[in-house]
């Protein structure tokens, strides 16, 4: 009995030791898992923008921002000095000058940012190796500088009918010294030759830096000239005044007579142009059609539906205007407009 007791006591002690070791190891594993969860731990270095960070400022292209950009490094919620900070211009082409190479006693570091020469959003990055996050990004808005020059965008060298507006508007563009579009520049338009007119006489450039005008040529055939002028803060912009040229052309006289065939389901040609006092003749080559004037002005049409061979006219058109007609058998007025078998006579 005693022997058996002496045999089991050491075994129970050994088992207790083993269990204790296992529990101890399990406890250590649990603590490690708790400290390795998401987010920085108390010993991790944290990088952030400072409360007064200098982010989202606006300045003229090529100039320094008013306020420095600033970051702060902390560890366990306490300022962490002596960290090397890398500043990099990401977009916009500007430059950055650090105030110090490392974070100071308060954990902060700052830099002065000079914007590049391209208008729009520009970006800058500050980074610390081993920090969480590894970097933070700043943005700034670069605005165009004062207007420096004006150029022709489009509309020069056109040809058009005398006394008529040109087919395309005249367009000019104002830019700063770096080629950025400048809004709000007043452009003065003036006809200098040919006797035509321009509208508007003046107007400001839009957000794209462009201003436009419509040019109506003079009544005589030949060259027409016009200028576009603009001033900046220190006088006339480079390129001002710009000169546009155009050529006025007298169109050939309209014919004095037109022949129209009344075919099956179509007037051919569908549209004709004649001079005032000219005449039109319709000849039927199809079956069962009529010529019925619609809308205003009007004219006298045949009072019957006819088939080939049949001719109507010549009918004289003295008053200028656009005359419209249909075949009521195969055409109609739909929403107040001729549709189907229809024709047009333009009298100039």
mmCIF file of N, CA, C and O in Angstrom, residues 152-158 165-172 189 198-200 210-216 226 244-246:
data_model
loop_
_atom_site.group_PDB
_atom_site.id
_atom_site.type_symbol
_atom_site.label_atom_id
_atom_site.label_comp_id
_atom_site.label_asym_id
_atom_site.label_seq_id
_atom_site.Cartn_x
_atom_site.Cartn_y
_atom_site.Cartn_z
ATOM 1 N N UNK A 152 -5.283 84.286 -81.946
ATOM 2 C CA UNK A 152 -6.434 83.835 -82.719
ATOM 3 C C UNK A 152 -6.589 82.323 -82.537
ATOM 4 O O UNK A 152 -5.637 81.567 -82.726
ATOM 5 N N UNK A 153 -7.788 81.893 -82.183
ATOM 6 C CA UNK A 153 -8.078 80.469 -82.048
ATOM 7 C C UNK A 153 -8.669 79.927 -83.347
ATOM 8 O O UNK A 153 -8.237 78.889 -83.863
ATOM 9 N N UNK A 154 -9.668 80.607 -83.901
ATOM 10 C CA UNK A 154 -10.297 80.135 -85.136
ATOM 11 C C UNK A 154 -11.111 81.261 -85.768
ATOM 12 O O UNK A 154 -11.378 82.290 -85.150
ATOM 13 N N UNK A 155 -11.510 81.038 -87.020
ATOM 14 C CA UNK A 155 -12.394 81.964 -87.714
ATOM 15 C C UNK A 155 -11.717 82.902 -88.684
ATOM 16 O O UNK A 155 -12.399 83.667 -89.388
ATOM 17 N N UNK A 156 -10.385 82.867 -88.752
ATOM 18 C CA UNK A 156 -9.684 83.783 -89.652
ATOM 19 C C UNK A 156 -9.665 83.223 -91.078
ATOM 20 O O UNK A 156 -9.676 82.013 -91.289
ATOM 21 N N UNK A 157 -9.643 84.153 -92.072
ATOM 22 C CA UNK A 157 -9.472 83.757 -93.465
ATOM 23 C C UNK A 157 -10.682 83.120 -94.108
ATOM 24 O O UNK A 157 -10.538 82.373 -95.083
ATOM 25 N N UNK A 158 -11.878 83.413 -93.621
ATOM 26 C CA UNK A 158 -13.080 82.806 -94.206
ATOM 27 C C UNK A 158 -13.517 83.544 -95.473
ATOM 28 O O UNK A 158 -13.112 84.663 -95.751
ATOM 29 N N UNK A 165 -23.688 86.975 -92.574
ATOM 30 C CA UNK A 165 -22.795 86.546 -91.503
ATOM 31 C C UNK A 165 -21.921 85.395 -91.984
ATOM 32 O O UNK A 165 -22.378 84.523 -92.732
ATOM 33 N N UNK A 166 -20.676 85.387 -91.549
ATOM 34 C CA UNK A 166 -19.781 84.285 -91.894
ATOM 35 C C UNK A 166 -20.279 82.984 -91.271
ATOM 36 O O UNK A 166 -20.986 82.979 -90.256
ATOM 37 N N UNK A 167 -19.859 81.865 -91.858
ATOM 38 C CA UNK A 167 -20.332 80.565 -91.398
ATOM 39 C C UNK A 167 -19.839 80.171 -90.024
ATOM 40 O O UNK A 167 -20.511 79.420 -89.309
ATOM 41 N N UNK A 168 -18.660 80.661 -89.619
ATOM 42 C CA UNK A 168 -18.091 80.310 -88.309
ATOM 43 C C UNK A 168 -17.776 81.571 -87.524
ATOM 44 O O UNK A 168 -17.371 82.589 -88.098
ATOM 45 N N UNK A 169 -17.956 81.537 -86.191
ATOM 46 C CA UNK A 169 -17.629 82.720 -85.387
ATOM 47 C C UNK A 169 -16.126 82.955 -85.331
ATOM 48 O O UNK A 169 -15.325 82.054 -85.613
ATOM 49 N N UNK A 170 -15.751 84.161 -84.949
ATOM 50 C CA UNK A 170 -14.351 84.495 -84.696
ATOM 51 C C UNK A 170 -14.061 84.177 -83.228
ATOM 52 O O UNK A 170 -14.840 84.541 -82.352
ATOM 53 N N UNK A 171 -12.949 83.497 -82.956
ATOM 54 C CA UNK A 171 -12.622 83.097 -81.584
ATOM 55 C C UNK A 171 -11.182 83.477 -81.267
ATOM 56 O O UNK A 171 -10.267 83.190 -82.054
ATOM 57 N N UNK A 172 -10.984 84.131 -80.110
ATOM 58 C CA UNK A 172 -9.645 84.460 -79.631
ATOM 59 C C UNK A 172 -9.467 83.851 -78.247
ATOM 60 O O UNK A 172 -10.442 83.508 -77.569
ATOM 61 N N UNK A 189 -13.993 94.237 -80.198
ATOM 62 C CA UNK A 189 -14.053 93.848 -81.598
ATOM 63 C C UNK A 189 -14.404 95.078 -82.441
ATOM 64 O O UNK A 189 -15.302 95.848 -82.076
ATOM 65 N N UNK A 198 -19.979 93.684 -86.510
ATOM 66 C CA UNK A 198 -19.579 92.585 -85.636
ATOM 67 C C UNK A 198 -20.416 92.639 -84.371
ATOM 68 O O UNK A 198 -20.758 93.714 -83.876
ATOM 69 N N UNK A 199 -20.766 91.472 -83.851
ATOM 70 C CA UNK A 199 -21.572 91.386 -82.635
ATOM 71 C C UNK A 199 -21.067 90.243 -81.758
ATOM 72 O O UNK A 199 -20.877 89.128 -82.253
ATOM 73 N N UNK A 200 -20.806 90.510 -80.447
ATOM 74 C CA UNK A 200 -20.924 91.804 -79.779
ATOM 75 C C UNK A 200 -19.727 92.693 -80.081
ATOM 76 O O UNK A 200 -18.705 92.217 -80.590
ATOM 77 N N UNK A 210 -11.533 81.837 -73.780
ATOM 78 C CA UNK A 210 -11.954 82.201 -75.132
ATOM 79 C C UNK A 210 -13.045 83.276 -75.119
ATOM 80 O O UNK A 210 -13.887 83.319 -74.216
ATOM 81 N N UNK A 211 -13.013 84.122 -76.148
ATOM 82 C CA UNK A 211 -14.086 85.070 -76.435
ATOM 83 C C UNK A 211 -14.400 84.953 -77.918
ATOM 84 O O UNK A 211 -13.510 84.685 -78.734
ATOM 85 N N UNK A 212 -15.677 85.147 -78.283
ATOM 86 C CA UNK A 212 -16.061 84.969 -79.681
ATOM 87 C C UNK A 212 -16.996 86.084 -80.126
ATOM 88 O O UNK A 212 -17.626 86.767 -79.310
ATOM 89 N N UNK A 213 -17.100 86.247 -81.446
ATOM 90 C CA UNK A 213 -17.986 87.248 -82.043
ATOM 91 C C UNK A 213 -18.419 86.757 -83.411
ATOM 92 O O UNK A 213 -17.738 85.936 -84.043
ATOM 93 N N UNK A 214 -19.556 87.270 -83.883
ATOM 94 C CA UNK A 214 -20.076 86.937 -85.211
ATOM 95 C C UNK A 214 -19.847 88.122 -86.139
ATOM 96 O O UNK A 214 -20.215 89.245 -85.826
ATOM 97 N N UNK A 215 -19.263 87.867 -87.309
ATOM 98 C CA UNK A 215 -18.896 88.920 -88.253
ATOM 99 C C UNK A 215 -19.809 88.858 -89.469
ATOM 100 O O UNK A 215 -19.894 87.822 -90.148
ATOM 101 N N UNK A 216 -20.509 89.961 -89.739
ATOM 102 C CA UNK A 216 -21.323 90.099 -90.945
ATOM 103 C C UNK A 216 -20.554 90.954 -91.947
ATOM 104 O O UNK A 216 -20.143 92.080 -91.628
ATOM 105 N N UNK A 226 -10.993 93.084 -89.683
ATOM 106 C CA UNK A 226 -11.557 93.301 -88.354
ATOM 107 C C UNK A 226 -10.448 93.081 -87.336
ATOM 108 O O UNK A 226 -9.551 92.260 -87.556
ATOM 109 N N UNK A 244 -8.218 89.972 -88.186
ATOM 110 C CA UNK A 244 -8.901 88.935 -88.946
ATOM 111 C C UNK A 244 -9.177 89.463 -90.354
ATOM 112 O O UNK A 244 -9.439 90.654 -90.542
ATOM 113 N N UNK A 245 -9.125 88.559 -91.321
ATOM 114 C CA UNK A 245 -9.484 88.917 -92.696
ATOM 115 C C UNK A 245 -10.551 87.956 -93.211
ATOM 116 O O UNK A 245 -10.655 86.810 -92.750
ATOM 117 N N UNK A 246 -11.353 88.443 -94.137
ATOM 118 C CA UNK A 246 -12.375 87.612 -94.779
ATOM 119 C C UNK A 246 -12.607 88.165 -96.174
ATOM 120 O O UNK A 246 -12.310 89.342 -96.455
#
